[in-house]
Amino acid sequence: MPWRDDHKPRTRHQILGAAATLFTRHGFKGTTIDDVMRQAGLTRGAFYAHFASKGELYAAALRHAARNNATRLQNADPRERVLGYLSEAHRRGEDVNCPLACLVSDVAQQDDQVREAYTRLFGGFVAHCQTAGEEARENRRRALQQAVTMIGGMAIARTLNDDALAEEVLDACRALAGIENA
């Protein structure tokens, strides 16, 4: 019996979902192809029908995770976007695992393909932080400040094992991003 027409795209989507989850939790070195394929419920042999290397998968998984999170950014008002991003749930990886915050130091050690994917994702994140109607140069500057505050603050908060200190960091970042916790 032949595969359905949508088999290959669905399988690729399964692999990317599993890879995005594992890479954002364990990084590039802490995740193997076997781990990804096991998480996706597939065999290792299926991997090579979709990707030539682990590096190619990593770059694609970054984009996949970012696309999933971008929907939340697009549909939220600026206040909700900041509060959701700088939340305790995001810090613990319960509902959001933004690759920009989860993998910031991991990506710095990767090849140009992965760094290019990360750079594009960061540019898209900054664009989501921009506000309509403001003068372009000041709008861009404010969006960069907000993006760096949010991503950097989350990256630091995720590394801390002191919950009270992590919450202080997130609260300070919410204030810097122009949003006070209510």
JSON list of C-alpha atoms in Angstrom, two decimals:
[
{"chain": "A", "resi": 1, "resn": "MET", "atom": "CA", "xyz": [0.00, 0.00, 0.00]},
{"chain": "A", "resi": 2, "resn": "PRO", "atom": "CA", "xyz": [1.59, 3.33, -1.03]},
{"chain": "A", "resi": 3, "resn": "TRP", "atom": "CA", "xyz": [2.08, 6.27, 1.34]},
{"chain": "A", "resi": 4, "resn": "ARG", "atom": "CA", "xyz": [-0.49, 9.04, 1.31]},
{"chain": "A", "resi": 5, "resn": "ASP", "atom": "CA", "xyz": [0.54, 12.26, -0.46]},
{"chain": "A", "resi": 6, "resn": "ASP", "atom": "CA", "xyz": [0.90, 14.10, 2.84]},
{"chain": "A", "resi": 7, "resn": "HIS", "atom": "CA", "xyz": [3.07, 11.42, 4.50]},
{"chain": "A", "resi": 8, "resn": "LYS", "atom": "CA", "xyz": [6.44, 13.07, 3.93]},
{"chain": "A", "resi": 9, "resn": "PRO", "atom": "CA", "xyz": [5.39, 16.58, 5.10]},
{"chain": "A", "resi": 10, "resn": "ARG", "atom": "CA", "xyz": [3.63, 15.12, 8.15]},
{"chain": "A", "resi": 11, "resn": "THR", "atom": "CA", "xyz": [6.67, 13.02, 9.03]},
{"chain": "A", "resi": 12, "resn": "ARG", "atom": "CA", "xyz": [8.97, 16.03, 8.63]},
{"chain": "A", "resi": 13, "resn": "HIS", "atom": "CA", "xyz": [6.65, 18.05, 10.90]},
{"chain": "A", "resi": 14, "resn": "GLN", "atom": "CA", "xyz": [6.82, 15.27, 13.54]},
{"chain": "A", "resi": 15, "resn": "ILE", "atom": "CA", "xyz": [10.61, 15.26, 13.40]},
{"chain": "A", "resi": 16, "resn": "LEU", "atom": "CA", "xyz": [10.82, 19.05, 13.63]},
{"chain": "A", "resi": 17, "resn": "GLY", "atom": "CA", "xyz": [8.45, 19.15, 16.60]},
{"chain": "A", "resi": 18, "resn": "ALA", "atom": "CA", "xyz": [10.46, 16.53, 18.46]},
{"chain": "A", "resi": 19, "resn": "ALA", "atom": "CA", "xyz": [13.76, 18.22, 17.56]},
{"chain": "A", "resi": 20, "resn": "ALA", "atom": "CA", "xyz": [12.55, 21.68, 18.62]},
{"chain": "A", "resi": 21, "resn": "THR", "atom": "CA", "xyz": [11.48, 20.32, 22.01]},
{"chain": "A", "resi": 22, "resn": "LEU", "atom": "CA", "xyz": [14.68, 18.37, 22.61]},
{"chain": "A", "resi": 23, "resn": "PHE", "atom": "CA", "xyz": [17.09, 21.02, 21.34]},
{"chain": "A", "resi": 24, "resn": "THR", "atom": "CA", "xyz": [15.49, 23.79, 23.41]},
{"chain": "A", "resi": 25, "resn": "ARG", "atom": "CA", "xyz": [15.73, 21.58, 26.50]},
{"chain": "A", "resi": 26, "resn": "HIS", "atom": "CA", "xyz": [19.10, 19.90, 25.99]},
{"chain": "A", "resi": 27, "resn": "GLY", "atom": "CA", "xyz": [20.98, 21.89, 23.34]},
{"chain": "A", "resi": 28, "resn": "PHE", "atom": "CA", "xyz": [22.79, 20.61, 20.27]},
{"chain": "A", "resi": 29, "resn": "LYS", "atom": "CA", "xyz": [25.32, 18.39, 22.04]},
{"chain": "A", "resi": 30, "resn": "GLY", "atom": "CA", "xyz": [22.79, 17.03, 24.51]},
{"chain": "A", "resi": 31, "resn": "THR", "atom": "CA", "xyz": [20.45, 15.79, 21.79]},
{"chain": "A", "resi": 32, "resn": "THR", "atom": "CA", "xyz": [21.18, 12.94, 19.40]},
{"chain": "A", "resi": 33, "resn": "ILE", "atom": "CA", "xyz": [19.48, 12.03, 16.14]},
{"chain": "A", "resi": 34, "resn": "ASP", "atom": "CA", "xyz": [18.32, 8.83, 17.85]},
{"chain": "A", "resi": 35, "resn": "ASP", "atom": "CA", "xyz": [16.74, 10.91, 20.66]},
{"chain": "A", "resi": 36, "resn": "VAL", "atom": "CA", "xyz": [14.86, 13.04, 18.12]},
{"chain": "A", "resi": 37, "resn": "MET", "atom": "CA", "xyz": [13.62, 10.09, 16.13]},
{"chain": "A", "resi": 38, "resn": "ARG", "atom": "CA", "xyz": [12.56, 8.19, 19.26]},
{"chain": "A", "resi": 39, "resn": "GLN", "atom": "CA", "xyz": [10.64, 11.30, 20.46]},
{"chain": "A", "resi": 40, "resn": "ALA", "atom": "CA", "xyz": [9.00, 11.53, 17.02]},
{"chain": "A", "resi": 41, "resn": "GLY", "atom": "CA", "xyz": [8.06, 7.85, 17.12]},
{"chain": "A", "resi": 42, "resn": "LEU", "atom": "CA", "xyz": [10.15, 7.06, 14.04]},
{"chain": "A", "resi": 43, "resn": "THR", "atom": "CA", "xyz": [13.25, 5.07, 13.16]},
{"chain": "A", "resi": 44, "resn": "ARG", "atom": "CA", "xyz": [16.67, 6.60, 12.58]},
{"chain": "A", "resi": 45, "resn": "GLY", "atom": "CA", "xyz": [16.50, 5.59, 8.91]},
{"chain": "A", "resi": 46, "resn": "ALA", "atom": "CA", "xyz": [13.58, 7.97, 8.33]},
{"chain": "A", "resi": 47, "resn": "PHE", "atom": "CA", "xyz": [15.78, 10.89, 9.39]},
{"chain": "A", "resi": 48, "resn": "TYR", "atom": "CA", "xyz": [17.88, 10.81, 6.21]},
{"chain": "A", "resi": 49, "resn": "ALA", "atom": "CA", "xyz": [14.84, 11.11, 3.95]},
{"chain": "A", "resi": 50, "resn": "HIS", "atom": "CA", "xyz": [14.37, 14.61, 5.41]},
{"chain": "A", "resi": 51, "resn": "PHE", "atom": "CA", "xyz": [17.75, 15.96, 6.55]},
{"chain": "A", "resi": 52, "resn": "ALA", "atom": "CA", "xyz": [21.35, 15.57, 5.47]},
{"chain": "A", "resi": 53, "resn": "SER", "atom": "CA", "xyz": [22.85, 16.27, 8.89]},
{"chain": "A", "resi": 54, "resn": "LYS", "atom": "CA", "xyz": [22.13, 17.06, 12.51]},
{"chain": "A", "resi": 55, "resn": "GLY", "atom": "CA", "xyz": [23.19, 20.66, 11.82]},
{"chain": "A", "resi": 56, "resn": "GLU", "atom": "CA", "xyz": [20.57, 20.99, 9.07]},
{"chain": "A", "resi": 57, "resn": "LEU", "atom": "CA", "xyz": [17.95, 19.58, 11.45]},
{"chain": "A", "resi": 58, "resn": "TYR", "atom": "CA", "xyz": [19.03, 22.02, 14.18]},
{"chain": "A", "resi": 59, "resn": "ALA", "atom": "CA", "xyz": [18.61, 25.05, 11.90]},
{"chain": "A", "resi": 60, "resn": "ALA", "atom": "CA", "xyz": [15.22, 23.78, 10.70]},
{"chain": "A", "resi": 61, "resn": "ALA", "atom": "CA", "xyz": [14.11, 23.04, 14.29]},
{"chain": "A", "resi": 62, "resn": "LEU", "atom": "CA", "xyz": [15.01, 26.61, 15.32]},
{"chain": "A", "resi": 63, "resn": "ARG", "atom": "CA", "xyz": [12.77, 27.96, 12.56]},
{"chain": "A", "resi": 64, "resn": "HIS", "atom": "CA", "xyz": [10.01, 25.50, 13.46]},
{"chain": "A", "resi": 65, "resn": "ALA", "atom": "CA", "xyz": [10.03, 26.47, 17.15]},
{"chain": "A", "resi": 66, "resn": "ALA", "atom": "CA", "xyz": [10.08, 30.15, 16.26]},
{"chain": "A", "resi": 67, "resn": "ARG", "atom": "CA", "xyz": [7.14, 29.80, 13.85]},
{"chain": "A", "resi": 68, "resn": "ASN", "atom": "CA", "xyz": [5.11, 28.09, 16.57]},
{"chain": "A", "resi": 69, "resn": "ASN", "atom": "CA", "xyz": [5.93, 30.86, 19.05]},
{"chain": "A", "resi": 70, "resn": "ALA", "atom": "CA", "xyz": [5.41, 33.65, 16.50]},
{"chain": "A", "resi": 71, "resn": "THR", "atom": "CA", "xyz": [1.70, 32.87, 16.37]},
{"chain": "A", "resi": 72, "resn": "ARG", "atom": "CA", "xyz": [1.47, 33.77, 20.06]},
{"chain": "A", "resi": 73, "resn": "LEU", "atom": "CA", "xyz": [3.36, 37.00, 19.45]},
{"chain": "A", "resi": 74, "resn": "GLN", "atom": "CA", "xyz": [1.18, 38.03, 16.50]},
{"chain": "A", "resi": 75, "resn": "ASN", "atom": "CA", "xyz": [-2.08, 37.42, 18.30]},
{"chain": "A", "resi": 76, "resn": "ALA", "atom": "CA", "xyz": [-1.18, 39.15, 21.56]},
{"chain": "A", "resi": 77, "resn": "ASP", "atom": "CA", "xyz": [-1.22, 42.83, 22.37]},
{"chain": "A", "resi": 78, "resn": "PRO", "atom": "CA", "xyz": [2.18, 44.24, 23.41]},
{"chain": "A", "resi": 79, "resn": "ARG", "atom": "CA", "xyz": [1.48, 43.97, 27.13]},
{"chain": "A", "resi": 80, "resn": "GLU", "atom": "CA", "xyz": [0.28, 40.35, 26.90]},
{"chain": "A", "resi": 81, "resn": "ARG", "atom": "CA", "xyz": [3.25, 39.48, 24.66]},
{"chain": "A", "resi": 82, "resn": "VAL", "atom": "CA", "xyz": [5.77, 40.74, 27.22]},
{"chain": "A", "resi": 83, "resn": "LEU", "atom": "CA", "xyz": [3.99, 39.23, 30.22]},
{"chain": "A", "resi": 84, "resn": "GLY", "atom": "CA", "xyz": [3.60, 35.87, 28.46]},
{"chain": "A", "resi": 85, "resn": "TYR", "atom": "CA", "xyz": [7.21, 35.80, 27.33]},
{"chain": "A", "resi": 86, "resn": "LEU", "atom": "CA", "xyz": [8.63, 36.89, 30.69]},
{"chain": "A", "resi": 87, "resn": "SER", "atom": "CA", "xyz": [6.47, 34.44, 32.62]},
{"chain": "A", "resi": 88, "resn": "GLU", "atom": "CA", "xyz": [7.33, 31.72, 35.10]},
{"chain": "A", "resi": 89, "resn": "ALA", "atom": "CA", "xyz": [5.69, 29.18, 32.76]},
{"chain": "A", "resi": 90, "resn": "HIS", "atom": "CA", "xyz": [8.12, 30.15, 29.99]},
{"chain": "A", "resi": 91, "resn": "ARG", "atom": "CA", "xyz": [11.07, 30.02, 32.39]},
{"chain": "A", "resi": 92, "resn": "ARG", "atom": "CA", "xyz": [10.13, 26.46, 33.34]},
{"chain": "A", "resi": 93, "resn": "GLY", "atom": "CA", "xyz": [9.43, 25.50, 29.71]},
{"chain": "A", "resi": 94, "resn": "GLU", "atom": "CA", "xyz": [5.82, 24.60, 30.43]},
{"chain": "A", "resi": 95, "resn": "ASP", "atom": "CA", "xyz": [4.14, 26.19, 27.43]},
{"chain": "A", "resi": 96, "resn": "VAL", "atom": "CA", "xyz": [6.79, 28.13, 25.52]},
{"chain": "A", "resi": 97, "resn": "ASN", "atom": "CA", "xyz": [10.37, 27.23, 24.70]},
{"chain": "A", "resi": 98, "resn": "CYS", "atom": "CA", "xyz": [11.67, 30.14, 22.69]},
{"chain": "A", "resi": 99, "resn": "PRO", "atom": "CA", "xyz": [14.85, 29.06, 20.90]},
{"chain": "A", "resi": 100, "resn": "LEU", "atom": "CA", "xyz": [16.15, 32.63, 21.08]},
{"chain": "A", "resi": 101, "resn": "ALA", "atom": "CA", "xyz": [16.36, 32.43, 24.88]},
{"chain": "A", "resi": 102, "resn": "CYS", "atom": "CA", "xyz": [16.88, 28.69, 25.30]},
{"chain": "A", "resi": 103, "resn": "LEU", "atom": "CA", "xyz": [19.72, 28.36, 22.83]},
{"chain": "A", "resi": 104, "resn": "VAL", "atom": "CA", "xyz": [21.51, 31.72, 22.85]},
{"chain": "A", "resi": 105, "resn": "SER", "atom": "CA", "xyz": [24.90, 30.36, 23.97]},
{"chain": "A", "resi": 106, "resn": "ASP", "atom": "CA", "xyz": [24.42, 27.02, 22.21]},
{"chain": "A", "resi": 107, "resn": "VAL", "atom": "CA", "xyz": [23.92, 28.69, 18.81]},
{"chain": "A", "resi": 108, "resn": "ALA", "atom": "CA", "xyz": [27.06, 30.80, 19.25]},
{"chain": "A", "resi": 109, "resn": "GLN", "atom": "CA", "xyz": [29.07, 27.57, 18.98]},
{"chain": "A", "resi": 110, "resn": "GLN", "atom": "CA", "xyz": [27.38, 26.32, 15.80]},
{"chain": "A", "resi": 111, "resn": "ASP", "atom": "CA", "xyz": [28.11, 26.68, 12.08]},
{"chain": "A", "resi": 112, "resn": "ASP", "atom": "CA", "xyz": [27.03, 29.54, 9.82]},
{"chain": "A", "resi": 113, "resn": "GLN", "atom": "CA", "xyz": [23.83, 27.77, 8.71]},
{"chain": "A", "resi": 114, "resn": "VAL", "atom": "CA", "xyz": [22.56, 27.61, 12.29]},
{"chain": "A", "resi": 115, "resn": "ARG", "atom": "CA", "xyz": [23.74, 31.12, 13.17]},
{"chain": "A", "resi": 116, "resn": "GLU", "atom": "CA", "xyz": [22.02, 32.48, 10.04]},
{"chain": "A", "resi": 117, "resn": "ALA", "atom": "CA", "xyz": [18.75, 30.82, 11.09]},
{"chain": "A", "resi": 118, "resn": "TYR", "atom": "CA", "xyz": [19.09, 32.30, 14.59]},
{"chain": "A", "resi": 119, "resn": "THR", "atom": "CA", "xyz": [19.86, 35.76, 13.15]},
{"chain": "A", "resi": 120, "resn": "ARG", "atom": "CA", "xyz": [16.72, 35.66, 11.01]},
{"chain": "A", "resi": 121, "resn": "LEU", "atom": "CA", "xyz": [14.63, 34.55, 13.97]},
{"chain": "A", "resi": 122, "resn": "PHE", "atom": "CA", "xyz": [15.99, 37.39, 16.07]},
{"chain": "A", "resi": 123, "resn": "GLY", "atom": "CA", "xyz": [15.15, 39.86, 13.29]},
{"chain": "A", "resi": 124, "resn": "GLY", "atom": "CA", "xyz": [11.60, 38.54, 13.19]},
{"chain": "A", "resi": 125, "resn": "PHE", "atom": "CA", "xyz": [11.29, 38.81, 16.96]},
{"chain": "A", "resi": 126, "resn": "VAL", "atom": "CA", "xyz": [12.43, 42.44, 16.81]},
{"chain": "A", "resi": 127, "resn": "ALA", "atom": "CA", "xyz": [9.87, 43.13, 14.08]},
{"chain": "A", "resi": 128, "resn": "HIS", "atom": "CA", "xyz": [7.11, 41.76, 16.37]},
{"chain": "A", "resi": 129, "resn": "CYS", "atom": "CA", "xyz": [8.27, 44.19, 19.08]},
{"chain": "A", "resi": 130, "resn": "GLN", "atom": "CA", "xyz": [7.92, 47.21, 16.80]},
{"chain": "A", "resi": 131, "resn": "THR", "atom": "CA", "xyz": [4.93, 49.51, 17.25]},
{"chain": "A", "resi": 132, "resn": "ALA", "atom": "CA", "xyz": [2.90, 50.95, 14.40]},
{"chain": "A", "resi": 133, "resn": "GLY", "atom": "CA", "xyz": [2.83, 54.71, 14.04]},
{"chain": "A", "resi": 134, "resn": "GLU", "atom": "CA", "xyz": [6.17, 55.53, 15.63]},
{"chain": "A", "resi": 135, "resn": "GLU", "atom": "CA", "xyz": [9.06, 57.22, 13.83]},
{"chain": "A", "resi": 136, "resn": "ALA", "atom": "CA", "xyz": [10.98, 54.38, 12.19]},
{"chain": "A", "resi": 137, "resn": "ARG", "atom": "CA", "xyz": [14.44, 54.86, 13.72]},
{"chain": "A", "resi": 138, "resn": "GLU", "atom": "CA", "xyz": [13.20, 55.31, 17.30]},
{"chain": "A", "resi": 139, "resn": "ASN", "atom": "CA", "xyz": [10.70, 52.46, 16.83]},
{"chain": "A", "resi": 140, "resn": "ARG", "atom": "CA", "xyz": [13.50, 50.12, 15.72]},
{"chain": "A", "resi": 141, "resn": "ARG", "atom": "CA", "xyz": [15.73, 51.16, 18.61]},
{"chain": "A", "resi": 142, "resn": "ARG", "atom": "CA", "xyz": [12.95, 50.63, 21.17]},
{"chain": "A", "resi": 143, "resn": "ALA", "atom": "CA", "xyz": [12.09, 47.25, 19.62]},
{"chain": "A", "resi": 144, "resn": "LEU", "atom": "CA", "xyz": [15.73, 46.14, 19.82]},
{"chain": "A", "resi": 145, "resn": "GLN", "atom": "CA", "xyz": [15.88, 47.19, 23.47]},
{"chain": "A", "resi": 146, "resn": "GLN", "atom": "CA", "xyz": [12.70, 45.30, 24.25]},
{"chain": "A", "resi": 147, "resn": "ALA", "atom": "CA", "xyz": [13.81, 42.17, 22.37]},
{"chain": "A", "resi": 148, "resn": "VAL", "atom": "CA", "xyz": [17.23, 42.07, 24.04]},
{"chain": "A", "resi": 149, "resn": "THR", "atom": "CA", "xyz": [15.66, 42.67, 27.46]},
{"chain": "A", "resi": 150, "resn": "MET", "atom": "CA", "xyz": [13.12, 39.89, 26.97]},
{"chain": "A", "resi": 151, "resn": "ILE", "atom": "CA", "xyz": [15.44, 37.30, 25.43]},
{"chain": "A", "resi": 152, "resn": "GLY", "atom": "CA", "xyz": [18.42, 38.05, 27.66]},
{"chain": "A", "resi": 153, "resn": "GLY", "atom": "CA", "xyz": [16.31, 38.22, 30.79]},
{"chain": "A", "resi": 154, "resn": "MET", "atom": "CA", "xyz": [14.66, 34.90, 30.01]},
{"chain": "A", "resi": 155, "resn": "ALA", "atom": "CA", "xyz": [18.01, 33.28, 29.19]},
{"chain": "A", "resi": 156, "resn": "ILE", "atom": "CA", "xyz": [19.42, 34.37, 32.55]},
{"chain": "A", "resi": 157, "resn": "ALA", "atom": "CA", "xyz": [16.28, 33.50, 34.52]},
{"chain": "A", "resi": 158, "resn": "ARG", "atom": "CA", "xyz": [16.27, 29.99, 33.01]},
{"chain": "A", "resi": 159, "resn": "THR", "atom": "CA", "xyz": [19.81, 29.35, 34.25]},
{"chain": "A", "resi": 160, "resn": "LEU", "atom": "CA", "xyz": [19.17, 30.37, 37.87]},
{"chain": "A", "resi": 161, "resn": "ASN", "atom": "CA", "xyz": [18.30, 27.77, 40.49]},
{"chain": "A", "resi": 162, "resn": "ASP", "atom": "CA", "xyz": [17.02, 30.41, 42.92]},
{"chain": "A", "resi": 163, "resn": "ASP", "atom": "CA", "xyz": [13.33, 30.90, 42.06]},
{"chain": "A", "resi": 164, "resn": "ALA", "atom": "CA", "xyz": [13.04, 34.17, 43.98]},
{"chain": "A", "resi": 165, "resn": "LEU", "atom": "CA", "xyz": [16.05, 35.66, 42.18]},
{"chain": "A", "resi": 166, "resn": "ALA", "atom": "CA", "xyz": [14.76, 34.42, 38.81]},
{"chain": "A", "resi": 167, "resn": "GLU", "atom": "CA", "xyz": [11.42, 36.14, 39.49]},
{"chain": "A", "resi": 168, "resn": "GLU", "atom": "CA", "xyz": [13.25, 39.35, 40.40]},
{"chain": "A", "resi": 169, "resn": "VAL", "atom": "CA", "xyz": [15.11, 39.17, 37.08]},
{"chain": "A", "resi": 170, "resn": "LEU", "atom": "CA", "xyz": [11.87, 38.65, 35.14]},
{"chain": "A", "resi": 171, "resn": "ASP", "atom": "CA", "xyz": [10.13, 41.44, 37.04]},
{"chain": "A", "resi": 172, "resn": "ALA", "atom": "CA", "xyz": [13.04, 43.84, 36.32]},
{"chain": "A", "resi": 173, "resn": "CYS", "atom": "CA", "xyz": [12.90, 42.87, 32.64]},
{"chain": "A", "resi": 174, "resn": "ARG", "atom": "CA", "xyz": [9.15, 43.47, 32.49]},
{"chain": "A", "resi": 175, "resn": "ALA", "atom": "CA", "xyz": [9.77, 46.98, 33.85]},
{"chain": "A", "resi": 176, "resn": "LEU", "atom": "CA", "xyz": [12.62, 47.58, 31.38]},
{"chain": "A", "resi": 177, "resn": "ALA", "atom": "CA", "xyz": [10.39, 46.36, 28.55]},
{"chain": "A", "resi": 178, "resn": "GLY", "atom": "CA", "xyz": [7.86, 48.99, 29.60]},
{"chain": "A", "resi": 179, "resn": "ILE", "atom": "CA", "xyz": [5.40, 46.61, 31.22]},
{"chain": "A", "resi": 180, "resn": "GLU", "atom": "CA", "xyz": [4.79, 46.51, 34.93]},
{"chain": "A", "resi": 181, "resn": "ASN", "atom": "CA", "xyz": [3.40, 43.31, 36.38]},
{"chain": "A", "resi": 182, "resn": "ALA", "atom": "CA", "xyz": [-0.24, 43.72, 37.32]}
]
